[in-house]
Each structure stands twice: as structure tokens, then as C-alpha cells.
PDB file of C-alpha atoms in Angstrom:
ATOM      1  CA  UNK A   1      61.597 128.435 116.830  1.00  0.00           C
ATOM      2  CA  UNK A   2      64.412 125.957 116.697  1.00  0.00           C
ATOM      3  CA  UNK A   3      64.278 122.520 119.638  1.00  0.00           C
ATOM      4  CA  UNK A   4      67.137 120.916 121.142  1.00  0.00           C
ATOM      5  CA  UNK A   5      66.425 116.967 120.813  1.00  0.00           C
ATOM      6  CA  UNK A   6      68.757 114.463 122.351  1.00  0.00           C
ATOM      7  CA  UNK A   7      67.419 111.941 119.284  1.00  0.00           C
ATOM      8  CA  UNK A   8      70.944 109.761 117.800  1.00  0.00           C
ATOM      9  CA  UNK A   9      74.025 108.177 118.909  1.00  0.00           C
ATOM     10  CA  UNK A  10      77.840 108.068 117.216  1.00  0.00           C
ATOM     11  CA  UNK A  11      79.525 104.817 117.828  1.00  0.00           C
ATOM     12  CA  UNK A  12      83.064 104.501 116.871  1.00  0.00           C
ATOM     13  CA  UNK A  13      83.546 100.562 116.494  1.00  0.00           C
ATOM     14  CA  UNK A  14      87.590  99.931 117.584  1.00  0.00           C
ATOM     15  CA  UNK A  15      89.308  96.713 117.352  1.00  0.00           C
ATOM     16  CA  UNK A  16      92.708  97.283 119.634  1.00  0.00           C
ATOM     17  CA  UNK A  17      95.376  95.106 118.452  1.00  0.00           C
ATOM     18  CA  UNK A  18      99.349  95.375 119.828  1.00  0.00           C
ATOM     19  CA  UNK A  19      99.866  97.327 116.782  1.00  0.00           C
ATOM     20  CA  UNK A  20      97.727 100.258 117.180  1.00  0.00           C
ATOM     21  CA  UNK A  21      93.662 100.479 116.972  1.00  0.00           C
ATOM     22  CA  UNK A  22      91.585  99.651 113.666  1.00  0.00           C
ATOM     23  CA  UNK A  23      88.453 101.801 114.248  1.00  0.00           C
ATOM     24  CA  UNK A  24      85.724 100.385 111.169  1.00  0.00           C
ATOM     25  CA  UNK A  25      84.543 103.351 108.871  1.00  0.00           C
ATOM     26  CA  UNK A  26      81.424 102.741 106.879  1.00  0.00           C
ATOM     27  CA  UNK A  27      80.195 104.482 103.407  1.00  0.00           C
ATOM     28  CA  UNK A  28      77.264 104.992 102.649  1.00  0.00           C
ATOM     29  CA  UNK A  29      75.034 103.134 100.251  1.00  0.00           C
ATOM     30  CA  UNK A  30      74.262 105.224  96.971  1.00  0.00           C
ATOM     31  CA  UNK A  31      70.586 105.524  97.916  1.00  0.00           C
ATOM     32  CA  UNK A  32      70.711 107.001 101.149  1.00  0.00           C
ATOM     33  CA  UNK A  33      71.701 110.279 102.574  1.00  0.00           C
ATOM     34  CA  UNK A  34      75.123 111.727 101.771  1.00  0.00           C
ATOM     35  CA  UNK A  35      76.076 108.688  99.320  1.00  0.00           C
ATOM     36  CA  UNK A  36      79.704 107.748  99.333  1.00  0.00           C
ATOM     37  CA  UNK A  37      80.424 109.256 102.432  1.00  0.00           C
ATOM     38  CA  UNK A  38      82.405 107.596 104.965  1.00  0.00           C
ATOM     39  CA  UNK A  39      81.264 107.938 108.697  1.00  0.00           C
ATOM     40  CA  UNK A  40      81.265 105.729 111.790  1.00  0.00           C
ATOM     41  CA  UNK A  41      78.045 104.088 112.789  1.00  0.00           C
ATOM     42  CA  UNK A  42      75.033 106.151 112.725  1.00  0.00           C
ATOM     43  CA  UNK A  43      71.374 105.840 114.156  1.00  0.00           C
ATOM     44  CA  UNK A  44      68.336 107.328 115.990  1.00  0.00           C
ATOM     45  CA  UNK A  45      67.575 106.495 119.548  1.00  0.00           C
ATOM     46  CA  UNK A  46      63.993 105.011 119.156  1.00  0.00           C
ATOM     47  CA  UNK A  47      61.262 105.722 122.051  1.00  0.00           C
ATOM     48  CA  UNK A  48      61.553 104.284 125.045  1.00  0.00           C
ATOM     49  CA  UNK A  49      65.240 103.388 124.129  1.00  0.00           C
ATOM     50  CA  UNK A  50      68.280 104.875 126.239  1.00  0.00           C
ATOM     51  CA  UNK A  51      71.220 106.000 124.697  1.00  0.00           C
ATOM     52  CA  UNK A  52      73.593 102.874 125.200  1.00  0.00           C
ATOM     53  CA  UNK A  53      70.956 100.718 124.334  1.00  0.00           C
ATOM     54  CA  UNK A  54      70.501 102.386 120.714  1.00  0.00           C
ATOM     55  CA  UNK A  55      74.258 101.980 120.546  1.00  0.00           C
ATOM     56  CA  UNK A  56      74.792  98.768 121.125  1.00  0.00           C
ATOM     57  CA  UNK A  57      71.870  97.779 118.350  1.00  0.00           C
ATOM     58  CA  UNK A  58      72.993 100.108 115.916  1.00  0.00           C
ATOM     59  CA  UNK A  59      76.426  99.093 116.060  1.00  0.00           C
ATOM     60  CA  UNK A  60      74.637  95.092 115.810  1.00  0.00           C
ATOM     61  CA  UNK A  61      72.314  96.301 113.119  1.00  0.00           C
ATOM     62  CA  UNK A  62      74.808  98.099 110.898  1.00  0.00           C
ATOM     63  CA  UNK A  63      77.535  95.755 111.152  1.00  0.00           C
ATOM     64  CA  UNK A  64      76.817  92.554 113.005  1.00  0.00           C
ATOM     65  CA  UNK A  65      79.222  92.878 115.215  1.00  0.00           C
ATOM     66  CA  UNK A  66      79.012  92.406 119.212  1.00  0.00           C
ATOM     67  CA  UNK A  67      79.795  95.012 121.730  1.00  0.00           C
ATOM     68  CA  UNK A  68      82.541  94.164 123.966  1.00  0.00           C
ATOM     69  CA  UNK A  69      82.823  97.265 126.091  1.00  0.00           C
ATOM     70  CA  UNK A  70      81.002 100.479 125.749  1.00  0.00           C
ATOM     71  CA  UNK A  71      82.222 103.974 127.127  1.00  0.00           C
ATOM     72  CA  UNK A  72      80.450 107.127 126.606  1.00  0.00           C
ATOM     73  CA  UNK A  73      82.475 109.906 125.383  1.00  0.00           C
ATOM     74  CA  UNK A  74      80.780 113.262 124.661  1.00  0.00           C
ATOM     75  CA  UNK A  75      78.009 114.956 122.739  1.00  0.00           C
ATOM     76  CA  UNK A  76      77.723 116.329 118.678  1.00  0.00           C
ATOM     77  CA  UNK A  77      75.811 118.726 118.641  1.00  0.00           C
ATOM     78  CA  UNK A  78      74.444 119.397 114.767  1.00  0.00           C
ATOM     79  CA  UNK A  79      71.506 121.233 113.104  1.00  0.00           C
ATOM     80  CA  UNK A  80      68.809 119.801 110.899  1.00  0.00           C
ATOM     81  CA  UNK A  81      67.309 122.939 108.935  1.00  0.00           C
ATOM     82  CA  UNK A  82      64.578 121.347 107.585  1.00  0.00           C
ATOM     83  CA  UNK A  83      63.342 120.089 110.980  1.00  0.00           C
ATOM     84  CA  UNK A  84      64.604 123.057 112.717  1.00  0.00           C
ATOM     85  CA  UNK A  85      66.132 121.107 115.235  1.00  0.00           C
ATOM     86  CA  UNK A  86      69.759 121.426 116.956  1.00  0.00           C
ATOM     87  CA  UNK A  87      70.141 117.246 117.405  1.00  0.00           C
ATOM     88  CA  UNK A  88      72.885 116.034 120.092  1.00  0.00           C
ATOM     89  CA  UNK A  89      74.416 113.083 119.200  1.00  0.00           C
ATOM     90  CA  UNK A  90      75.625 111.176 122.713  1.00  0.00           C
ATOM     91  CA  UNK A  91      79.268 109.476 121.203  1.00  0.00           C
ATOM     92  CA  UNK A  92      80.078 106.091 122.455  1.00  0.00           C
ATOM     93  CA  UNK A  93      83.542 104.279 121.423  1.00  0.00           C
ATOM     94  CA  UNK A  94      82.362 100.346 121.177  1.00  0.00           C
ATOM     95  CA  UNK A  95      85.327  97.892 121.732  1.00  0.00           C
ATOM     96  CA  UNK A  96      85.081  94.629 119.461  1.00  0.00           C
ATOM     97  CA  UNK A  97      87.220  91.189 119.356  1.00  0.00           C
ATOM     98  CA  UNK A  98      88.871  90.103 116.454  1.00  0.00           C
ATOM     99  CA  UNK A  99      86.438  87.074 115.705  1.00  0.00           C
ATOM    100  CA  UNK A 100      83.808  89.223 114.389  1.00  0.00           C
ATOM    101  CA  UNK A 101      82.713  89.607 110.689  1.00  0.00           C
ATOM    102  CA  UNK A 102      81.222  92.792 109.630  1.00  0.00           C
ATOM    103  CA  UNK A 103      78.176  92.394 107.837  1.00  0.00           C
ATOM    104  CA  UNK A 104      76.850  95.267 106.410  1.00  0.00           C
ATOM    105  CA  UNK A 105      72.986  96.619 106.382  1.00  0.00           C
ATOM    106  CA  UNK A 106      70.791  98.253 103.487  1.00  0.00           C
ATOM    107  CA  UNK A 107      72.769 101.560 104.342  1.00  0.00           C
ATOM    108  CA  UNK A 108      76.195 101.008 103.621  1.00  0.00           C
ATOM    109  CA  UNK A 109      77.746  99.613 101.010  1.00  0.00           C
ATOM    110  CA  UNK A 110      81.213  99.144 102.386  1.00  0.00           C
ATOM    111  CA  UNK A 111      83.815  98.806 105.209  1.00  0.00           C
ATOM    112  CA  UNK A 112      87.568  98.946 106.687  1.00  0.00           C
ATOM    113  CA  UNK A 113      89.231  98.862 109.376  1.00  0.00           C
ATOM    114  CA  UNK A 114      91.894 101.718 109.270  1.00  0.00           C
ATOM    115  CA  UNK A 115      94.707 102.991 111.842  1.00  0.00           C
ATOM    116  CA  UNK A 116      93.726 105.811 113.841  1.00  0.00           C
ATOM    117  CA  UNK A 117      95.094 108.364 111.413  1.00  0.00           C
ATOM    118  CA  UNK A 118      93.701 106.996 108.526  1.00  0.00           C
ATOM    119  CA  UNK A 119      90.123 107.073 110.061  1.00  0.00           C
ATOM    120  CA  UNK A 120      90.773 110.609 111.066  1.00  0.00           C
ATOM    121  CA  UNK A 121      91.484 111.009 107.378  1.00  0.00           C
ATOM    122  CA  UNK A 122      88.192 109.444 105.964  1.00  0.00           C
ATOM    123  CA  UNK A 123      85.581 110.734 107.560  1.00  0.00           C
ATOM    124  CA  UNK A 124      83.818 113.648 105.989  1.00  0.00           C
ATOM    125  CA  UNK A 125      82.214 115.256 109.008  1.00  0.00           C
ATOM    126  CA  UNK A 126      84.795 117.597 111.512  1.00  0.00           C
ATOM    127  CA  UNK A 127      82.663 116.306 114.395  1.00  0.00           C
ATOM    128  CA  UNK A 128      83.403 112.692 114.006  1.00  0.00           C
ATOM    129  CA  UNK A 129      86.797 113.564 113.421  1.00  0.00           C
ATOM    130  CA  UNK A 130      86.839 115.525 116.893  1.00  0.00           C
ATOM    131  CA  UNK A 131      85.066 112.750 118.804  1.00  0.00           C
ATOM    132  CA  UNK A 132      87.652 110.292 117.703  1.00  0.00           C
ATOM    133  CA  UNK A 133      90.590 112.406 118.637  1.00  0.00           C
ATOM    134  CA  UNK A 134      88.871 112.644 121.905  1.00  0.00           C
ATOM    135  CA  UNK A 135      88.169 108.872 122.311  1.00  0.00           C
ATOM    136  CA  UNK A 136      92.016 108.372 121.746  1.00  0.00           C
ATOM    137  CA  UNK A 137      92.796 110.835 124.593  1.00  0.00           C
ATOM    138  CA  UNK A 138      90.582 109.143 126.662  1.00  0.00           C
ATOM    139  CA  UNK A 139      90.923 105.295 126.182  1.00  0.00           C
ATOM    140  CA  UNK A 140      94.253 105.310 124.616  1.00  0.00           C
ATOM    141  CA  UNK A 141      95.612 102.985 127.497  1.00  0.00           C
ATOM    142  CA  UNK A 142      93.113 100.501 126.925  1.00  0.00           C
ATOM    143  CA  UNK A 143      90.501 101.699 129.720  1.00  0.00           C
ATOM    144  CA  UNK A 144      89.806 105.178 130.904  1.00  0.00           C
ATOM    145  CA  UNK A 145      91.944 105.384 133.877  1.00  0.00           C
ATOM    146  CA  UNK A 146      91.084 107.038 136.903  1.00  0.00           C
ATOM    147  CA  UNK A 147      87.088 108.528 135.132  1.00  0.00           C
ATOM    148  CA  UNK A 148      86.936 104.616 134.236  1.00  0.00           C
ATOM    149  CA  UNK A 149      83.895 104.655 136.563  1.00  0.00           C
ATOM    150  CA  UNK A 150      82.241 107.653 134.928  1.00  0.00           C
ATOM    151  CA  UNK A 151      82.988 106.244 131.322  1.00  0.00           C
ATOM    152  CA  UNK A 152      82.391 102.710 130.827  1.00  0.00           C
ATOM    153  CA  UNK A 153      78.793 101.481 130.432  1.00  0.00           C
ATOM    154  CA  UNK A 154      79.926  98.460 130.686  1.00  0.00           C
TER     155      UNK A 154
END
């Protein structure tokens, strides 16, 4: 019988500049799963670990960069046959500062930072695709207005 595991995390990394957002997309490395394949930042939530705490390393792990704020946005649900497993993946959207290099681990073999649409555009899954559309409902301001409270981590 299938399980319902609360067991990864999304992070969409955005840089907000007066032009418009550059969110960073991320393909994968040729020996890894789906290779080629751009996504957003990726990762298990290891044991004893809370969600936002498995966010903010991932996001340090995958691209050196720090967290400046951190709001959590929904859940991705997906299934893992193999494991028969429906996995919900809590989404974050990280905010970065410009002085930041992205420095890429074993899984990825490289980066940009597009506009909004083009990120949209890239990624291969419809569920990141969704939970960016709803991160720019949300935090398009700059802040999450009056469910800033229930949003930001910090």
C-alpha cells in the first residue's frame, strides 16, 4: 500500500533587482537523475532536520549561496513508484543579494539567472512551474503583505 512522506523541499533561489526578479535554474549533471534537466534547487529533508532548515542547506550546498529571507509557500505533492510513496515537497522561495557567486555541487552542471518568464519556460516539471507562479502572486511586492506573518521564516 502506497505512504504519504513529508521527505524534500523546493527552493526557488530569487535575486529581486528594480528590473524584475532573476530566479537561478539549475541542470542537472549528466550522471544523476533526469540529466539535462533544468529545475530549481532540490533535496531531502534529513532526520531530525525541519523543513526550513533543509532549505536553507540545500540552497548553501547546491549553490553556495546565503539565504537572505525565507518564506514558505505551499506543498508538491509527487509519486515515487518504485518506493510506492506519494512524497510532499514543502516549497520555499529563498531571497539572495547580488554579492553572491553560485558555485555549483556534484549534481549540477550549470546555472542562470533568468526573468520570471523565462524560468517558467525552463523548467521541465508542471509543479515547479505552478509553485513559481504562486510565489510571484504571493511575494510579488517584495514581502507577503498582510499573511507576511504566516509566510516568512525569517
Amino acid at each position: 500500500m502506497a505512504q504519504l512522506s513529508v521527505g524534500t523541499i523546493d527552493v526557488f533561489v530569487i535575486r529581486p533587482r528594480p528590473t524584475g526578479w532573476r530566479v537561478l535554474v539549475l541542470q542537472r549533471s549528466l550522471d544523476t537523475r533526469c540529466p539535462t534537466a533544468w529545475e530549481t534547487v532540490h533535496g531531502r529533508i534529513e532526520a531530525g532536520e525541519e523543513p526550513e532548515m533543509a532549505a536553507v542547506r540545500e540552497v548553501r550546498e547546491e549553490t553556495g549561496l546565503a539565504v537572505e529571507r525565507l518564506y514558505n509557500v505551499t506543498i508538491a505533492p509527487f509519486y515515487l513508484h518504485k518506493l510506492r510513496t506519494v512524497q510532499l515537497a514543502v516549497v520555499f522561495a529563498a531571497f539572495v543579494g547580488e554579492g553572491g557567486e553560485v558555485t555549483l555541487g556534484p549534481e549540477h552542471q550549470a546555472w542562470e539567472w533568468l526573468p520570471v518568464e523565462e524560468a517558467l519556460a525552463r523548467f521541465v516539471w508542471p509543479r515547479e512551474r505552478s509553485s513559481l507562479r504562486e510565489i510571484v502572486q504571493l511575494l510579488s511586492a517584495g514581502n507577503a503583505g498582510p499573511v507576511e506573518d504566516v509566510l516568512r521564516v525569517f
